[in-house]
């Protein structure tokens, strides 16, 4: 199971606890994944500490999945050694999930849990990044590049026993996604020039997707999970259907109301304590002996206040798997044998972390007041101001102090692992004098009292919000505050509840600056970021527009460079030639680099600690969104 879809919000960021292929068959050979080097050195270098090395994982390719017939159902057969059924996989997460509705979730924590409950037609092979069938038996792309056909495996049923049919897929695409229900980011990444694909049912098991023009990343998007029509349609057909859907399968919903296609379903949610999912007995996968999967009877997430508590729970043997902050690696290396776990390096993190400024120039239609102070809006809309921030931050020091060297500075919108990464964009080096010269071009002046003033004589001071509970937010946020003092800027770091932060950036829009992290489900496809970089995107954080009652976002005040980004993402999606796509996506990176709507910070290596009792754990670079648990159905505890 690999996330497919759009960029998702990650609890900022880097603390422990969202490319063009048109193949109709799966690969049958071992594939090597090459990770590009970053600007500071090799991104896949070994991590060394306590006399031991921690090289990047290189899990062997187990071969393609086989489909077998069992009692009239086309079951997927597992690829790993048989294990023992039963027991509970223990994990931890923070903060509490916002929703269990996959199609309404915008934060990674909520989607992480919801993704265990719902599957799609296709998925990403975690060993090579290629597209393979999931609930589909087969798929085909016509030569014209406009028509995609997928056939469901026979005999599949939802957890309530109702058949899974092509009508469920059609309903999800033509109503939920096209209609912008829940998190409209899914629509952002599946439309071309505002047009959605035409989705029709050929028969009970076969679905046809037709795009108006060639859509390069579309095959990868067919893997978006689909919903049970017989359950969801009555919800949105009722009065206030859009509002109903936003609250459907929420954290307050009765667990018995969930009808799923994935390996697990919600059993219990106790706020601030735990979320427990139980195995779906109707799930369509067996091991090589024909025994039903998944092995674990349940997965429980302990809900903890912060990353430090999360690590303490792991070291107390209350959890089985834990994402590790790079700063903790040297502490953990010597105690692996004593505390009975192994460390795994999944490679450079595929998330991006940044500080951004609210460039919203509009007023709240209800209060008639500006979302943000006009004087501060003027600062944040000044590219010289944003670039001054870019050029004063000491990212190398952040890596050394917070990651203890086990990370790298980030300067661009695409990770170095992307095949579309623009190597011409060079690292920003801290240079306060140069930053002050940029500010002076816009009338700012640092006076003898050490404070920075704008051209109207206003002292430059603003608030940076960041999620509470993240040591990254606090530590790196304070480093940013300190770096800005060199320019005479007073920044006030305010740590707030993650869900409150999301509401501010997505709905109320009453914020000034924010530390964010975003994670893609597919690190090989830039179109995953369409919901962020297009002006009408639902995560266009630096200047968020609010969708109307119909779920559509109308943009009338896009800046020239925003309009060019819109064009690039539309053209990139409809361009099949790899070299032309590369040219377009490198241009988008250059625009972000020059305009600095996001001031990128630092990124870690993705490291996990896993109990030795956990079997069949085979993490890969592409399985980072799943904590390496891409084969969660076949994971078991000895």
XYZ file of C-alpha atoms in Angstrom:
638
model
C 0.000 0.000 0.000
C 1.496 3.307 -1.114
C -0.178 6.700 -0.880
C -1.284 8.090 -4.232
C -2.756 11.519 -4.815
C -1.679 14.955 -3.716
C 0.748 16.582 -1.348
C -0.405 16.295 2.254
C 0.363 18.303 5.346
C 2.901 16.698 7.645
C 3.197 17.700 11.285
C 6.006 20.151 10.830
C 8.310 18.714 10.194
C 10.977 16.098 10.144
C 9.929 14.978 13.586
C 9.006 11.446 14.469
C 5.807 10.916 14.698
C 0.996 12.954 0.623
C 6.539 10.084 -13.111
C 5.263 9.285 -16.651
C 4.812 5.571 -17.106
C 2.313 3.913 -19.450
C 3.005 0.237 -18.940
C 0.349 -2.456 -18.977
C 2.421 -5.150 -17.281
C 4.456 -5.222 -14.126
C 8.215 -5.494 -14.087
C 9.655 -8.912 -13.318
C 13.271 -7.990 -12.736
C 15.187 -6.511 -9.863
C 15.314 -2.734 -10.152
C 17.863 -0.392 -8.631
C 16.614 2.970 -7.391
C 19.073 5.802 -7.872
C 18.867 8.691 -5.433
C 20.390 11.895 -6.740
C 22.940 13.759 -4.667
C 21.997 16.994 -2.929
C 23.970 20.210 -3.053
C 25.954 19.400 0.083
C 27.116 15.902 -0.781
C 25.817 12.420 -1.281
C 22.203 12.052 -0.233
C 22.505 8.303 0.166
C 25.628 8.352 2.274
C 25.850 5.983 5.220
C 25.015 7.267 8.653
C 27.799 6.511 11.068
C 27.721 6.449 14.843
C 28.814 4.370 17.822
C 31.264 2.514 15.613
C 28.562 1.201 13.279
C 27.295 2.214 9.846
C 23.667 2.644 8.821
C 23.548 2.380 5.027
C 20.459 3.135 3.002
C 18.139 0.119 2.822
C 18.325 -2.099 -0.240
C 15.486 -4.573 0.270
C 15.528 -7.308 -2.409
C 12.750 -7.293 -4.992
C 10.407 -10.203 -4.139
C 8.944 -10.531 -7.636
C 5.504 -9.482 -8.891
C 2.257 -10.250 -7.114
C 0.312 -13.282 -8.300
C -3.465 -13.455 -8.499
C -5.036 -16.773 -7.490
C -8.621 -17.986 -7.401
C -9.930 -18.878 -3.960
C -13.602 -19.744 -3.575
C -14.474 -17.712 -6.656
C -12.564 -14.622 -5.542
C -9.480 -13.332 -7.356
C -7.132 -12.990 -4.409
C -3.751 -11.289 -4.384
C -1.103 -13.725 -3.115
C 1.521 -12.466 -0.687
C 5.168 -12.192 -1.710
C 6.881 -12.852 1.637
C 7.437 -15.883 3.899
C 4.363 -17.133 5.736
C 3.845 -15.890 9.268
C 1.566 -16.228 12.265
C -1.819 -14.550 12.540
C -2.930 -12.562 15.548
C -1.612 -9.891 17.846
C -1.529 -6.113 17.574
C 0.953 -3.874 15.792
C 1.624 -0.975 18.147
C 2.454 2.475 16.799
C 2.207 6.064 18.025
C 1.211 9.324 16.393
C 0.449 12.942 17.186
C -1.648 14.990 17.170
C -5.060 13.311 17.194
C -6.444 12.606 13.705
C -8.848 15.228 12.343
C -10.977 12.751 10.390
C -11.111 9.139 9.240
C -12.638 10.153 5.895
C -9.911 9.550 3.315
C -11.424 11.988 0.808
C -11.747 14.784 3.385
C -8.299 14.398 4.973
C -5.649 16.993 4.158
C -3.150 16.247 6.926
C -0.850 13.264 6.686
C -1.772 11.901 10.109
C -5.437 11.512 9.194
C -4.672 10.152 5.744
C -2.122 7.692 7.163
C -4.866 6.004 9.172
C -7.606 6.356 6.539
C -5.351 4.837 3.863
C -5.341 1.545 5.785
C -9.083 1.312 5.182
C -9.415 2.074 1.476
C -7.698 0.782 -1.645
C -7.578 1.881 -5.278
C -7.447 0.196 -8.652
C -3.684 0.626 -8.952
C -0.762 1.311 -6.658
C 2.954 2.108 -6.758
C 5.422 -0.746 -6.554
C 7.570 0.232 -3.547
C 10.645 -1.372 -5.083
C 10.862 0.621 -8.300
C 8.138 3.274 -8.319
C 6.265 1.693 -11.228
C 2.493 1.270 -11.406
C 1.017 -2.154 -10.630
C -2.542 -3.429 -10.056
C -4.079 -3.221 -6.601
C -7.806 -4.019 -6.607
C -7.546 -4.159 -10.384
C -6.744 -7.404 -12.167
C -5.283 -5.592 -15.164
C -5.060 -2.192 -16.814
C -4.364 -0.854 -20.265
C -3.482 2.475 -21.866
C -4.537 3.011 -25.482
C -1.971 4.192 -28.006
C -3.675 7.597 -28.239
C -2.790 8.241 -24.588
C -6.366 9.384 -23.931
C -8.119 6.195 -22.860
C -7.319 4.071 -19.812
C -9.121 0.858 -18.959
C -8.948 -1.043 -15.693
C -10.671 -4.278 -14.753
C -11.444 -5.121 -11.138
C -10.603 -8.515 -9.742
C -13.668 -10.742 -9.609
C -15.490 -11.475 -6.383
C -14.233 -8.513 -4.352
C -16.536 -7.248 -1.608
C -16.687 -4.367 0.825
C -16.365 -5.142 4.519
C -20.187 -5.279 4.760
C -20.269 -8.033 2.135
C -21.625 -5.881 -0.709
C -19.855 -6.384 -4.065
C -17.152 -3.949 -5.110
C -18.072 -2.852 -8.628
C -17.122 -0.380 -11.319
C -20.002 1.822 -10.140
C -18.083 2.553 -6.937
C -15.146 3.808 -8.997
C -17.368 5.880 -11.300
C -19.197 7.440 -8.350
C -15.961 8.390 -6.600
C -14.477 10.044 -9.677
C -17.567 11.661 -11.194
C -19.124 12.829 -7.934
C -16.655 13.035 -5.042
C -13.453 14.014 -6.839
C -14.943 16.007 -9.719
C -17.380 17.704 -7.336
C -14.613 18.753 -4.968
C -16.182 17.043 -1.967
C -14.068 16.938 1.179
C -10.457 17.782 0.367
C -10.602 19.302 -3.115
C -6.857 18.706 -3.510
C -7.793 15.429 -5.206
C -9.589 17.429 -7.880
C -6.621 19.788 -8.193
C -4.304 16.976 -9.274
C -6.788 15.166 -11.560
C -8.013 18.042 -13.741
C -6.496 19.379 -16.951
C -7.200 23.035 -17.724
C -10.191 22.754 -15.411
C -11.584 19.640 -17.117
C -12.039 16.352 -15.279
C -11.640 12.945 -16.939
C -14.741 11.173 -18.194
C -15.229 7.976 -16.213
C -17.687 5.288 -17.294
C -18.506 1.705 -16.381
C -18.090 -0.706 -19.303
C -19.482 -3.574 -17.272
C -19.722 -4.533 -13.622
C -15.950 -4.905 -13.288
C -14.486 -2.713 -16.034
C -13.933 1.039 -15.865
C -12.909 3.364 -18.668
C -11.200 6.697 -18.068
C -11.055 9.214 -20.918
C -9.016 12.391 -20.721
C -9.671 15.322 -23.098
C -5.967 15.581 -23.907
C -2.962 13.378 -23.081
C -2.459 13.438 -19.300
C 1.061 12.283 -18.445
C 0.615 11.468 -14.728
C -2.913 10.094 -15.027
C -2.050 6.405 -14.793
C -0.525 7.051 -11.385
C -3.669 8.898 -10.269
C -5.974 5.986 -11.068
C -4.670 4.543 -7.820
C -6.624 7.063 -5.719
C -8.849 4.992 -3.374
C -12.534 4.785 -4.227
C -15.542 4.838 -1.902
C -18.559 2.531 -1.442
C -21.320 4.171 -3.485
C -24.127 2.445 -1.581
C -22.927 4.043 1.662
C -21.719 7.485 0.584
C -24.258 8.470 -2.096
C -27.191 8.790 0.358
C -25.040 11.091 2.500
C -24.380 13.610 -0.253
C -27.851 13.291 -1.796
C -29.436 14.471 1.461
C -29.942 18.201 2.174
C -26.618 19.937 2.919
C -24.846 17.010 1.286
C -21.498 18.773 0.995
C -21.495 19.667 4.682
C -22.694 16.179 5.548
C -19.762 14.653 3.705
C -17.254 16.867 5.505
C -18.480 15.365 8.789
C -19.007 11.837 7.482
C -16.715 9.174 8.940
C -15.358 11.789 11.295
C -13.540 11.081 14.541
C -16.966 11.117 16.224
C -18.524 8.495 13.947
C -19.709 5.108 15.162
C -16.991 2.586 14.182
C -19.692 0.200 12.973
C -20.608 2.720 10.242
C -17.320 2.250 8.402
C -17.451 0.132 5.256
C -13.996 -0.432 3.793
C -12.017 -2.200 1.076
C -8.573 -2.068 2.704
C -6.923 -4.434 5.178
C -8.172 -2.641 8.314
C -11.171 -0.698 9.625
C -11.764 1.538 12.624
C -12.628 -0.317 15.813
C -12.181 2.333 18.509
C -11.111 5.945 18.894
C -10.423 7.382 22.333
C -9.368 11.047 22.002
C -5.862 11.769 23.274
C -5.376 8.065 24.054
C -5.561 5.675 21.104
C -6.946 4.708 17.720
C -7.445 0.999 17.095
C -8.126 -0.589 13.731
C -9.207 -4.211 13.355
C -8.492 -6.563 10.469
C -11.046 -6.593 7.657
C -12.086 -10.263 7.291
C -13.301 -9.555 3.752
C -9.928 -8.269 2.549
C -8.880 -9.917 -0.702
C -5.365 -11.156 0.030
C -3.905 -14.494 1.138
C -0.450 -15.862 1.879
C 1.232 -18.598 -0.146
C -0.642 -21.241 1.861
C -3.971 -19.658 0.969
C -4.507 -18.268 4.493
C -6.287 -14.924 4.793
C -4.309 -11.745 5.385
C -3.538 -9.446 7.124
C -1.690 -11.270 9.876
C -2.166 -8.681 12.605
C -5.622 -8.768 14.170
C -5.328 -5.079 14.961
C -3.184 -1.971 14.659
C -3.227 0.474 17.558
C -1.905 4.030 17.418
C -1.107 5.526 20.808
C -1.969 9.238 20.671
C 0.890 11.126 22.280
C 1.543 14.850 22.829
C 4.909 15.120 21.100
C 7.813 13.361 19.410
C 9.784 13.005 22.636
C 6.945 11.063 24.261
C 6.628 8.982 21.114
C 10.267 7.925 21.377
C 9.911 7.212 25.094
C 6.976 4.906 24.341
C 9.115 3.005 21.858
C 12.055 2.663 24.209
C 9.668 1.457 26.920
C 8.602 -1.286 24.456
C 5.051 0.033 24.234
C 5.298 0.410 20.443
C 6.860 -1.652 17.651
C 7.943 0.942 15.113
C 9.115 4.512 15.495
C 10.331 7.221 13.151
C 13.609 8.487 14.550
C 14.788 12.060 14.627
C 18.326 12.186 13.225
C 19.443 13.892 16.420
C 18.538 10.705 18.328
C 20.406 8.254 16.097
C 23.740 8.434 17.903
C 21.966 7.824 21.210
C 20.119 4.794 19.870
C 22.903 3.104 17.898
C 24.704 1.643 20.952
C 21.524 0.308 22.606
C 20.011 -1.566 19.653
C 20.885 -5.009 20.978
C 19.990 -4.234 24.578
C 16.620 -2.715 23.648
C 15.916 -5.270 20.912
C 15.442 -3.205 17.757
C 17.078 -2.356 14.446
C 17.517 1.004 12.715
C 16.632 1.422 9.041
C 17.717 4.292 6.802
C 15.115 4.761 4.032
C 17.120 7.528 2.389
C 16.577 11.282 2.036
C 13.132 12.295 3.247
C 10.645 12.960 0.439
C 8.980 15.738 2.416
C 9.687 19.445 2.023
C 9.925 21.826 4.970
C 9.693 25.579 4.764
C 8.639 28.841 6.312
C 6.012 30.752 4.356
C 4.342 34.147 4.632
C 0.673 35.016 4.203
C 0.471 36.995 0.959
C -3.332 37.231 1.026
C -4.401 40.725 -0.109
C -8.142 40.179 0.233
C -10.714 40.854 2.946
C -12.902 38.436 4.844
C -16.317 38.616 3.114
C -18.090 38.263 6.461
C -16.201 40.850 8.523
C -15.142 43.061 5.579
C -11.743 43.331 7.272
C -8.425 42.301 5.688
C -7.303 38.802 6.566
C -3.915 40.249 7.449
C -2.662 43.697 8.439
C -2.107 45.747 5.227
C 1.374 46.834 6.321
C 2.435 43.237 6.948
C 0.786 42.123 3.731
C 2.949 44.673 1.931
C 6.091 43.195 3.515
C 5.146 39.616 2.706
C 4.197 40.475 -0.894
C 7.624 42.020 -1.473
C 9.943 39.514 -3.151
C 12.978 41.375 -1.800
C 11.657 40.804 1.725
C 11.165 37.081 1.116
C 14.543 36.683 -0.569
C 16.198 38.540 2.291
C 14.862 35.817 4.590
C 16.141 33.173 2.163
C 19.649 34.613 2.224
C 20.013 35.114 5.973
C 19.032 31.649 7.239
C 21.930 29.425 8.262
C 20.686 26.053 7.059
C 24.028 24.320 7.528
C 23.938 25.262 11.191
C 20.359 23.990 11.462
C 21.469 20.626 10.060
C 24.455 20.490 12.399
C 22.569 21.560 15.523
C 19.214 19.843 15.066
C 19.945 16.860 12.813
C 23.456 16.366 14.204
C 24.638 16.323 10.608
C 22.242 13.557 9.502
C 20.305 15.685 7.052
C 20.807 18.296 4.398
C 19.835 21.894 3.590
C 16.886 22.304 1.259
C 16.702 25.041 -1.358
C 14.212 23.831 -3.949
C 10.616 22.692 -4.256
C 11.474 19.247 -5.661
C 13.549 16.761 -3.654
C 16.936 15.794 -5.031
C 15.559 12.285 -5.619
C 13.114 13.603 -8.239
C 14.020 12.882 -11.874
C 12.872 16.454 -12.562
C 15.153 18.088 -9.981
C 16.761 21.294 -11.286
C 20.514 21.004 -10.580
C 21.184 24.600 -11.645
C 19.556 26.013 -8.511
C 22.378 26.552 -6.070
C 22.353 26.612 -2.303
C 21.621 29.807 -0.396
C 24.498 30.765 1.869
C 23.826 32.963 4.924
C 24.759 36.548 4.069
C 23.172 39.208 6.282
C 24.821 42.054 4.369
C 23.322 40.879 1.086
C 19.916 40.409 2.735
C 20.023 43.977 4.071
C 20.889 45.246 0.587
C 17.781 43.516 -0.769
C 15.651 45.074 1.961
C 17.071 48.516 1.262
C 15.924 48.214 -2.363
C 12.362 48.135 -1.026
C 12.813 50.997 1.416
C 13.530 48.984 4.555
C 16.267 50.267 6.844
C 18.010 48.847 9.877
C 18.591 51.720 12.287
C 21.026 52.287 15.121
C 18.596 50.786 17.636
C 19.085 47.437 15.866
C 15.509 47.306 14.559
C 14.340 47.062 10.957
C 11.847 49.677 9.760
C 9.789 49.715 6.564
C 9.562 52.742 4.264
C 6.639 54.122 6.308
C 8.542 53.925 9.584
C 6.867 50.776 10.925
C 8.976 48.392 12.996
C 9.129 44.999 11.269
C 7.723 42.418 13.665
C 5.540 39.398 12.983
C 4.451 36.054 14.420
C 5.539 32.645 13.158
C 3.057 29.889 13.985
C 4.160 26.266 14.113
C 2.699 23.016 15.465
C 3.070 22.370 19.163
C 4.505 18.968 20.037
C 7.148 19.010 17.324
C 10.676 19.480 18.593
C 11.601 20.478 15.046
C 9.143 23.376 15.108
C 10.474 24.654 18.392
C 14.189 24.137 17.770
C 14.375 25.249 14.143
C 11.766 27.951 14.737
C 13.991 29.488 17.392
C 16.994 29.253 15.058
C 15.001 31.196 12.448
C 14.039 33.796 15.055
C 17.703 34.172 15.973
C 18.878 34.428 12.345
C 16.333 37.181 11.642
C 17.774 39.312 14.435
C 20.754 39.963 12.149
C 18.346 41.922 9.937
C 16.703 43.718 12.845
C 13.522 41.672 12.439
C 11.673 40.575 15.555
C 9.835 37.325 14.935
C 7.696 35.783 17.661
C 7.446 31.994 17.555
C 4.013 30.727 18.621
C 3.471 26.972 18.974
C -0.187 26.038 18.547
C -2.294 22.896 18.217
C -1.797 21.335 14.786
C -5.504 21.204 13.970
C -5.888 24.878 14.912
C -2.958 25.679 12.634
C -4.607 23.819 9.753
C -7.848 25.733 10.287
C -5.975 29.037 10.202
C -4.118 28.254 6.985
C -7.026 26.580 5.180
C -10.108 28.422 6.420
C -9.863 31.468 8.705
C -6.653 32.676 6.982
C -5.732 34.844 9.990
C -2.020 34.099 10.223
C 1.201 35.903 9.326
C 3.965 33.340 8.924
C 4.070 29.591 9.380
C 6.493 26.669 9.482
C 5.122 23.879 7.298
C 5.963 20.487 5.937
C 4.414 18.760 2.945
C 4.818 15.172 1.846
C 3.980 13.699 -1.542
C 2.523 10.265 -2.048
C 4.566 9.882 -5.229
C 8.088 11.350 -5.134
C 8.526 10.760 -8.873
C 5.604 12.915 -10.053
C 5.703 16.744 -9.791
C 1.989 16.938 -10.596
C 1.439 15.676 -7.050
C 2.100 19.301 -6.082
C -0.570 20.840 -8.311
C -2.751 21.364 -5.239
C 0.035 23.512 -3.764
C 1.509 25.440 -6.675
C -1.566 26.167 -8.814
C -3.331 29.375 -7.799
C -6.647 27.593 -7.155
C -5.034 24.713 -5.259
C -6.461 23.721 -1.889
C -2.975 23.863 -0.344
C -1.826 27.067 -2.076
C -0.860 28.027 1.441
C 0.870 31.367 0.927
C -2.244 32.849 -0.726
C -5.091 30.462 -0.042
C -8.374 31.039 -1.848
C -11.519 29.607 -0.268
C -13.715 27.337 -2.434
C -17.316 28.396 -3.016
C -20.382 26.443 -1.968
C -19.979 24.332 -5.117
C -16.476 23.340 -4.080
C -14.875 25.342 -6.897
C -12.217 28.002 -6.395
C -12.333 31.107 -8.586
C -9.087 33.084 -8.863
C -9.230 36.671 -10.123
C -6.061 38.145 -8.648
C -3.257 35.729 -9.492
C 0.169 37.282 -9.829
C 1.930 36.952 -13.211
C 4.296 34.295 -11.883
C 1.353 32.393 -10.349
C -0.333 32.415 -13.750
C 2.836 31.007 -15.273
C 2.865 28.240 -12.655
C -0.742 27.445 -13.598
C 0.333 27.179 -17.239
C 3.339 25.016 -16.403
C 1.344 22.524 -14.364
C -1.345 22.343 -17.047
C 1.260 21.875 -19.783
C 3.339 19.466 -17.727
C 0.332 17.249 -17.150
C -0.488 17.130 -20.864
C 3.065 16.650 -22.143
C 4.181 13.071 -22.682
C 7.716 13.810 -23.832
C 10.012 13.322 -20.822
C 12.535 15.963 -21.895
C 9.821 18.579 -22.401
C 8.274 17.740 -19.041
C 11.688 18.087 -17.446
C 12.101 21.522 -19.024
C 8.705 22.648 -17.724
C 9.162 21.343 -14.197
C 12.644 22.799 -13.941
C 11.133 26.153 -14.910
C 8.535 25.842 -12.131
C 11.320 25.162 -9.634
C 13.184 28.233 -10.890
C 10.068 30.395 -10.395
C 9.643 29.152 -6.831
C 13.368 29.665 -6.253
C 13.223 33.267 -7.546
C 9.878 34.330 -6.059
C 10.342 32.505 -2.732
C 6.707 31.988 -1.718
C 8.196 29.156 0.321
C 11.553 29.594 2.031
C 12.823 26.027 2.230
C 14.694 24.897 5.315
C 16.280 21.499 5.973
C 15.395 17.853 5.536
C 16.489 14.714 7.361
C 17.308 11.209 6.387
C 14.206 9.051 6.885
C 15.108 6.653 9.705
C 12.951 4.095 11.514
C 13.504 1.930 14.565
C 11.712 -1.426 14.421
C 11.460 -4.216 16.991
C 13.359 -7.382 16.125
C 10.150 -9.328 16.691
C 8.542 -7.659 13.662
C 8.831 -9.967 10.658
C 8.721 -9.295 6.898
C 9.590 -5.634 7.401
C 11.154 -4.771 4.024
C 11.318 -0.962 3.798
C 12.235 0.873 0.605
C 12.809 4.474 -0.408
C 9.362 4.627 -2.031
C 7.646 3.293 1.097
C 8.494 6.346 3.209
C 4.851 7.564 3.250
C 3.931 4.245 4.899
C 6.799 4.132 7.420
C 8.176 1.256 5.364
C 4.983 -0.740 5.952
C 4.076 -1.025 2.268
C 3.349 -4.723 2.869
C 1.435 -4.169 6.106
C -0.786 -7.175 5.310
C 2.230 -9.483 5.560
C 3.882 -7.946 8.609
C 3.650 -10.114 11.722
C 5.145 -10.396 15.188
C 7.230 -13.349 16.339
